[in-house]
Each structure stands twice: as C-alpha cells, then as structure tokens.
Short mmCIF file of C-alpha atoms in Angstrom, two decimals:
data_model
loop_
_atom_site.label_atom_id
_atom_site.label_comp_id
_atom_site.label_asym_id
_atom_site.label_seq_id
_atom_site.Cartn_x
_atom_site.Cartn_y
_atom_site.Cartn_z
CA UNK A 26 10.86 -2.52 -22.78
CA UNK A 27 7.28 -1.85 -23.77
CA UNK A 28 6.20 -4.98 -21.93
CA UNK A 29 7.85 -3.57 -18.80
CA UNK A 30 5.89 -0.43 -19.00
CA UNK A 31 2.55 -2.17 -19.65
CA UNK A 32 3.37 -4.36 -16.55
CA UNK A 33 3.88 -1.30 -14.43
CA UNK A 34 0.70 0.34 -15.72
CA UNK A 35 -1.20 -2.86 -14.87
CA UNK A 36 0.51 -2.89 -11.54
CA UNK A 37 -0.93 0.71 -10.91
CA UNK A 38 -4.32 -0.49 -12.05
CA UNK A 39 -4.27 -3.55 -9.81
CA UNK A 40 -3.18 -1.47 -6.68
CA UNK A 41 -5.90 1.06 -7.52
CA UNK A 42 -8.38 -1.67 -7.61
CA UNK A 43 -7.47 -2.82 -4.13
CA UNK A 44 -9.16 0.16 -2.64
CA UNK A 45 -12.40 -0.99 -4.28
CA UNK A 46 -12.21 -4.63 -3.52
CA UNK A 47 -11.00 -3.60 0.01
CA UNK A 48 -14.09 -1.40 0.51
CA UNK A 49 -16.33 -4.38 -0.68
CA UNK A 50 -14.61 -6.80 1.59
CA UNK A 51 -14.67 -4.59 4.52
CA UNK A 52 -18.49 -4.47 4.57
CA UNK A 53 -18.88 -8.22 5.27
CA UNK A 54 -15.68 -9.59 6.65
CA UNK A 55 -13.76 -8.64 9.84
CA UNK A 56 -10.47 -6.75 9.28
CA UNK A 57 -8.23 -9.52 10.85
CA UNK A 58 -9.94 -12.32 8.83
CA UNK A 59 -9.84 -10.36 5.66
CA UNK A 60 -6.18 -9.42 5.92
CA UNK A 61 -5.27 -12.98 7.00
CA UNK A 62 -7.02 -14.52 3.99
CA UNK A 63 -5.57 -12.12 1.58
CA UNK A 64 -1.93 -12.78 2.68
CA UNK A 65 -2.55 -16.55 2.97
CA UNK A 66 -3.27 -16.51 -0.73
CA UNK A 67 -0.35 -14.13 -1.31
CA UNK A 68 2.13 -16.04 0.65
CA UNK A 69 1.35 -19.39 -1.09
CA UNK A 70 1.67 -17.77 -4.49
CA UNK A 71 4.88 -15.65 -3.52
CA UNK A 72 6.61 -18.65 -2.06
CA UNK A 73 5.99 -20.60 -5.32
CA UNK A 74 7.28 -17.80 -7.53
CA UNK A 75 10.43 -17.23 -5.16
CA UNK A 76 11.25 -20.91 -5.36
CA UNK A 77 11.01 -20.87 -9.20
CA UNK A 78 12.85 -17.65 -9.68
CA UNK A 79 15.43 -18.09 -7.01
CA UNK A 80 16.72 -21.66 -7.07
CA UNK A 81 18.76 -21.16 -3.93
CA UNK A 82 17.24 -18.17 -2.10
CA UNK A 83 19.33 -16.70 0.78
CA UNK A 84 17.98 -17.91 4.21
CA UNK A 85 17.42 -15.06 6.72
CA UNK A 86 19.10 -15.60 10.03
CA UNK A 87 19.53 -13.65 13.30
CA UNK A 88 19.06 -9.93 12.95
CA UNK A 89 17.36 -10.31 9.49
CA UNK A 90 14.71 -12.77 10.99
CA UNK A 91 13.90 -10.22 13.61
CA UNK A 92 13.56 -7.31 10.88
CA UNK A 93 11.31 -9.62 8.79
CA UNK A 94 9.13 -10.22 11.71
CA UNK A 95 8.86 -6.46 12.32
CA UNK A 96 8.11 -6.03 8.57
CA UNK A 97 5.34 -8.61 9.05
CA UNK A 98 3.97 -6.75 11.93
CA UNK A 99 4.05 -3.35 10.35
CA UNK A 100 3.39 -3.77 6.55
CA UNK A 101 1.25 -6.87 6.66
CA UNK A 102 -0.52 -7.11 9.94
CA UNK A 103 -0.98 -3.33 11.02
CA UNK A 104 -1.24 -1.92 7.45
CA UNK A 105 -3.97 -4.26 6.30
CA UNK A 106 -6.05 -4.31 9.43
CA UNK A 107 -6.04 -0.47 9.34
CA UNK A 108 -6.74 -0.54 5.60
CA UNK A 109 -9.83 -2.60 5.94
CA UNK A 110 -10.95 -0.79 9.12
CA UNK A 111 -10.57 2.57 7.22
CA UNK A 112 -12.24 1.39 4.08
CA UNK A 113 -15.33 0.29 6.11
CA UNK A 114 -15.77 3.94 7.06
CA UNK A 115 -14.48 6.20 4.31
CA UNK A 116 -14.68 6.21 0.50
CA UNK A 117 -12.17 4.27 -1.55
CA UNK A 118 -11.13 7.32 -3.63
CA UNK A 119 -10.28 9.45 -0.65
CA UNK A 120 -8.43 6.61 1.02
CA UNK A 121 -6.31 6.09 -2.08
CA UNK A 122 -5.27 9.74 -2.13
CA UNK A 123 -4.28 9.82 1.50
CA UNK A 124 -2.23 6.54 1.18
CA UNK A 125 -0.63 8.04 -2.02
CA UNK A 126 1.45 10.05 0.49
CA UNK A 127 3.44 6.91 1.38
CA UNK A 128 6.56 8.03 -0.68
CA UNK A 129 6.43 11.36 1.13
CA UNK A 130 6.50 9.68 4.50
CA UNK A 131 9.32 7.49 3.41
CA UNK A 132 11.43 10.38 2.27
CA UNK A 133 11.05 12.31 5.44
CA UNK A 134 11.88 9.30 7.76
CA UNK A 135 14.88 8.37 5.50
CA UNK A 136 16.21 11.81 6.45
CA UNK A 137 15.71 11.01 10.08
CA UNK A 138 16.93 7.42 10.23
CA UNK A 139 19.30 7.05 7.25
CA UNK A 140 20.80 10.58 7.07
CA UNK A 141 19.51 11.13 3.52
CA UNK A 142 19.61 14.81 2.39
CA UNK A 143 16.60 16.99 1.45
CA UNK A 144 17.02 19.37 -1.58
CA UNK A 145 14.69 21.83 -3.00
CA UNK A 146 12.66 19.30 -5.11
CA UNK A 147 12.05 17.06 -2.17
CA UNK A 148 10.92 19.81 0.02
CA UNK A 149 8.68 21.29 -2.59
CA UNK A 150 7.16 17.74 -3.31
CA UNK A 151 6.58 17.16 0.45
CA UNK A 152 4.84 20.42 0.97
CA UNK A 153 2.59 20.13 -2.15
CA UNK A 154 1.61 16.43 -1.41
CA UNK A 155 0.73 17.14 2.22
CA UNK A 156 -1.37 20.13 1.12
CA UNK A 157 -3.09 17.76 -1.27
CA UNK A 158 -3.77 15.23 1.44
CA UNK A 159 -5.13 17.90 3.87
CA UNK A 160 -7.53 19.00 1.12
CA UNK A 161 -8.90 15.52 0.62
CA UNK A 162 -9.04 14.63 4.31
CA UNK A 163 -10.92 17.90 5.00
CA UNK A 164 -13.03 17.68 1.89
CA UNK A 165 -11.91 21.15 0.93
CA UNK A 166 -13.47 22.64 4.03
CA UNK A 167 -11.18 24.10 6.73
CA UNK A 168 -14.00 23.77 9.33
CA UNK A 169 -14.06 19.99 8.91
CA UNK A 170 -12.00 19.31 12.05
CA UNK A 171 -14.58 21.15 14.20
CA UNK A 172 -17.59 19.70 12.39
CA UNK A 173 -16.68 16.08 12.63
CA UNK A 174 -15.39 15.76 9.02
CA UNK A 175 -12.16 14.17 10.37
CA UNK A 176 -12.94 10.93 11.97
CA UNK A 177 -11.74 7.34 12.75
CA UNK A 178 -11.75 6.25 9.15
CA UNK A 179 -9.27 9.02 8.16
CA UNK A 180 -7.13 8.18 11.28
CA UNK A 181 -6.97 4.47 10.34
CA UNK A 182 -5.94 5.35 6.82
CA UNK A 183 -3.24 7.66 8.26
CA UNK A 184 -2.20 4.71 10.40
CA UNK A 185 -1.67 2.87 6.93
CA UNK A 186 0.75 5.45 5.85
CA UNK A 187 2.75 5.25 9.12
CA UNK A 188 2.76 1.40 8.99
CA UNK A 189 3.91 1.38 5.25
CA UNK A 190 6.67 3.89 6.09
CA UNK A 191 7.95 1.71 8.82
CA UNK A 192 7.68 -1.36 6.67
CA UNK A 193 9.77 0.28 3.91
CA UNK A 194 12.37 1.47 6.12
CA UNK A 195 12.85 -1.95 7.68
CA UNK A 196 12.91 -3.24 4.04
CA UNK A 197 15.91 -1.14 3.22
CA UNK A 198 17.85 -2.85 5.95
CA UNK A 199 16.62 -6.46 5.13
CA UNK A 200 17.40 -5.94 1.26
CA UNK A 201 20.97 -5.44 2.12
CA UNK A 202 20.98 -9.26 2.39
CA UNK A 203 17.70 -10.53 0.76
CA UNK A 204 16.31 -9.79 -2.71
CA UNK A 205 13.14 -7.86 -2.93
CA UNK A 206 11.11 -10.83 -3.82
CA UNK A 207 12.43 -12.82 -0.85
CA UNK A 208 11.87 -9.91 1.55
CA UNK A 209 8.22 -9.58 0.49
CA UNK A 210 7.65 -13.30 0.66
CA UNK A 211 9.08 -13.87 4.08
CA UNK A 212 7.60 -10.71 5.49
CA UNK A 213 4.27 -11.69 4.02
CA UNK A 214 4.51 -15.14 5.61
CA UNK A 215 5.44 -13.61 9.02
CA UNK A 216 2.46 -11.19 8.86
CA UNK A 217 0.12 -14.03 7.93
CA UNK A 218 1.22 -16.03 10.97
CA UNK A 219 0.79 -13.06 13.18
CA UNK A 220 -2.65 -12.44 11.88
CA UNK A 221 -4.00 -16.01 12.24
CA UNK A 222 -4.80 -16.01 16.01
CA UNK A 223 -6.50 -12.62 15.65
CA UNK A 224 -8.48 -13.86 12.67
CA UNK A 225 -9.75 -16.84 14.60
CA UNK A 226 -11.42 -14.46 16.96
CA UNK A 227 -12.63 -12.22 14.15
CA UNK A 228 -15.05 -14.71 12.38
CA UNK A 229 -12.51 -16.82 10.25
CA UNK A 230 -14.25 -20.00 11.31
CA UNK A 231 -17.39 -18.64 9.61
CA UNK A 232 -15.55 -18.22 6.40
CA UNK A 233 -17.92 -20.59 4.60
CA UNK A 234 -20.71 -18.07 5.00
CA UNK A 235 -18.83 -15.17 3.37
CA UNK A 236 -20.63 -13.71 0.29
CA UNK A 237 -19.24 -14.47 -3.21
CA UNK A 238 -18.26 -10.81 -3.48
CA UNK A 239 -15.99 -11.22 -0.34
CA UNK A 240 -14.20 -14.14 -1.72
CA UNK A 241 -13.68 -12.50 -5.15
CA UNK A 242 -12.29 -9.60 -3.24
CA UNK A 243 -9.92 -11.79 -1.20
CA UNK A 244 -8.55 -13.45 -4.40
CA UNK A 245 -8.13 -10.10 -6.04
CA UNK A 246 -6.39 -8.51 -3.17
CA UNK A 247 -4.15 -11.65 -2.59
CA UNK A 248 -3.10 -12.39 -6.22
CA UNK A 249 -3.70 -9.30 -8.28
CA UNK A 250 -3.14 -6.57 -5.60
CA UNK A 251 -0.23 -8.33 -3.78
CA UNK A 252 1.52 -10.97 -5.98
CA UNK A 253 1.42 -9.62 -9.46
CA UNK A 254 1.58 -5.95 -8.12
CA UNK A 255 4.75 -6.41 -6.18
CA UNK A 256 6.49 -8.91 -8.60
CA UNK A 257 5.88 -6.57 -11.52
CA UNK A 258 6.97 -3.57 -9.64
CA UNK A 259 10.39 -4.87 -8.54
CA UNK A 260 10.76 -6.27 -12.17
CA UNK A 261 10.29 -2.74 -13.30
CA UNK A 262 12.88 -1.38 -10.89
CA UNK A 263 15.44 -3.95 -12.10
CA UNK A 264 14.79 -3.17 -15.83
CA UNK A 265 14.19 0.70 -15.98
CA UNK A 266 15.42 1.82 -12.58
CA UNK A 267 13.55 2.92 -9.36
CA UNK A 268 12.92 6.56 -10.35
CA UNK A 269 10.98 5.75 -13.70
CA UNK A 270 9.23 2.60 -12.08
CA UNK A 271 8.37 4.65 -9.10
CA UNK A 272 6.68 7.37 -11.15
CA UNK A 273 4.02 4.76 -12.18
CA UNK A 274 2.89 4.82 -8.57
CA UNK A 275 1.24 8.08 -9.24
CA UNK A 276 -1.30 6.22 -11.40
CA UNK A 277 -2.57 4.32 -8.38
CA UNK A 278 -4.91 7.02 -6.84
CA UNK A 279 -5.98 7.94 -10.48
CA UNK A 280 -7.19 4.51 -11.10
CA UNK A 281 -8.67 4.15 -7.61
CA UNK A 282 -10.73 7.36 -7.99
CA UNK A 283 -11.96 6.42 -11.44
CA UNK A 284 -12.77 2.89 -10.49
CA UNK A 285 -14.54 4.13 -7.24
CA UNK A 286 -16.72 6.52 -9.46
CA UNK A 287 -17.54 3.85 -11.99
CA UNK A 288 -18.07 0.76 -9.79
CA UNK A 289 -19.02 2.13 -6.38
CA UNK A 290 -20.86 5.29 -7.49
CA UNK A 291 -18.69 7.46 -5.23
CA UNK A 292 -18.91 11.27 -6.03
CA UNK A 293 -16.23 12.97 -7.95
CA UNK A 294 -15.80 16.19 -5.98
CA UNK A 295 -13.54 19.15 -6.78
CA UNK A 296 -11.70 18.51 -3.45
CA UNK A 297 -10.91 15.00 -4.52
CA UNK A 298 -9.59 16.14 -7.95
CA UNK A 299 -7.64 19.06 -6.56
CA UNK A 300 -6.14 16.81 -3.81
CA UNK A 301 -5.31 14.07 -6.18
CA UNK A 302 -3.47 16.45 -8.52
CA UNK A 303 -1.56 17.96 -5.73
CA UNK A 304 -0.51 14.56 -4.21
CA UNK A 305 0.57 13.20 -7.50
CA UNK A 306 2.64 16.40 -8.38
CA UNK A 307 4.15 16.21 -4.98
CA UNK A 308 5.21 12.58 -5.22
CA UNK A 309 6.67 13.23 -8.75
CA UNK A 310 8.79 16.08 -7.37
CA UNK A 311 9.91 14.11 -4.42
CA UNK A 312 10.80 10.95 -6.53
CA UNK A 313 12.79 13.27 -8.91
CA UNK A 314 14.35 14.96 -5.98
CA UNK A 315 15.59 11.64 -4.66
CA UNK A 316 17.01 10.70 -8.03
CA UNK A 317 18.97 14.03 -8.17
CA UNK A 318 20.37 13.64 -4.69
#
C-alpha cells in the first residue's frame, strides 16, 4: 500500500514537472512538432507496456474506434498544442493552477451529458475552484481584463481545460469496453498520427537542430509525464479507489509552482498562492462530493 501512495505522489511530481519542461520546450520547438515527438515517445512505450500487461487486449471496433479518434483529437492533439502555445506565453505556475480546474469542468459536463447529480459539496467545490482560477488569471487584479492582463496565453490554457474535459468524457464511454491503459494507448497513437502532418509543417524535419534542453524535455514529457504518470495513476485507482487516488492530483499545481520558482525563477505572488489554495480546496470538495453521490 505504501508503494501505491509513493507512486501517486511521484505521479503528481512528474505531472507538475510537465509545466516546467513544457515551458522550456515551447521556447525552441513548434507546438505541433513538440506535441508529436512527446506522444511518439509515449505511444511506443505505452504500446509495449499494454502488450506486456494485457496479453490479449480488446481490439476496438466500430463506434469505439471513432471515439478513440475523437479522444486523440481532443486530449492529445488539441490539448498538447494548446498546452505548448500557452506555456510559450505565460508562466508555468499560473498555467498549472488554471489547468488544475480540469476535474471541475469534468464534474460540470458530467451533469450535462451523463445526468450526474450535483450536491452541496460539488457546488461549493466548483465555486471555490473557479474563484481561485479567476484570481490567478487576473493576477489578483479585477482590472486585468481592461488592462490587457488576460491574453492569448490564458486563452490557450483555458482551451486545454476544455480539451481535457472532452477527452475525459469520451474516455468514460470508451472504458465501458476497453481498459484505461488500452484507452490511453490507443488514443495516444491516434493523436500522434493526427499530429504528424502538422508537425512536418512545423519544423519537425529540423529536429536534428533542436537544443539538448528541448530533447530532454521531450523525453521527460513523453516518458515521465505521460507513460509513468498515467500508468501509476490508473494503478492507484485500481488499488485504493478513484477518490483517494484522485486527491493526489491536488499536488500537481503545488509541485508545478514550487518547481517553477526553483528552476525557472518565476515569482511566487500572493495571488498565485491564494489561487492555488482555493483551486486545490475546490477540487477536494468536488472529489468528495462525487464520492458521496
């Protein structure tokens, strides 16, 4: 059991680190090329792990193939292109706190599309988390909308949230037939194939000139941030349940902010700390609300 908790903590650390390596990568590599190379690495590793862990994985057919393609277009293609575009423009710490609202978006859309019920804990969590995100986006200043404090970078990162919500809802449908590992593997492969043509027009053929820091970021994002992160997360869900495993996601923005301060020299502002505290509290409340309902 202790090993499971350690893996989940490391998962949160690895996912927090993706904001640092993503910001480094975005400064020297195009978003389509960076996203393609990340998931080329991830898809190869995930396929090998799936074939080892699932001797006879279920083959998706018909409707599930279409859903996997949509998962690839939303959670792999759109999310990661927007992720790198956003991180080129805004700080890693701020981006991580905005994206920490993913569970809030999923909870809201699950009500709309799956008829899941809202309770007091969920509503409170959603309101608290959204308030935290607004504080971070506006840098604690209500006038930020009028003074240009809200720009393309923030919009790209909000697009990440929308893309991930769509990916997660599609995943609920796919995982009625496929295991989580198979769903992640097949959707990663689909997204990688979709990214390839765009990457060719985005500097992929000049990959031999990428700096060493970019290649290190690609390997980190592909293996640690994607493969180990997802495999350990789903193992945690299987062993201790989705609620307790899901609570570890709250550590992601904490690690991201700490790493951004230590490694990138980003400022630790009051609005960042307050926003992070509110978002983490809101996600906890929403997760507990989902468990009780």
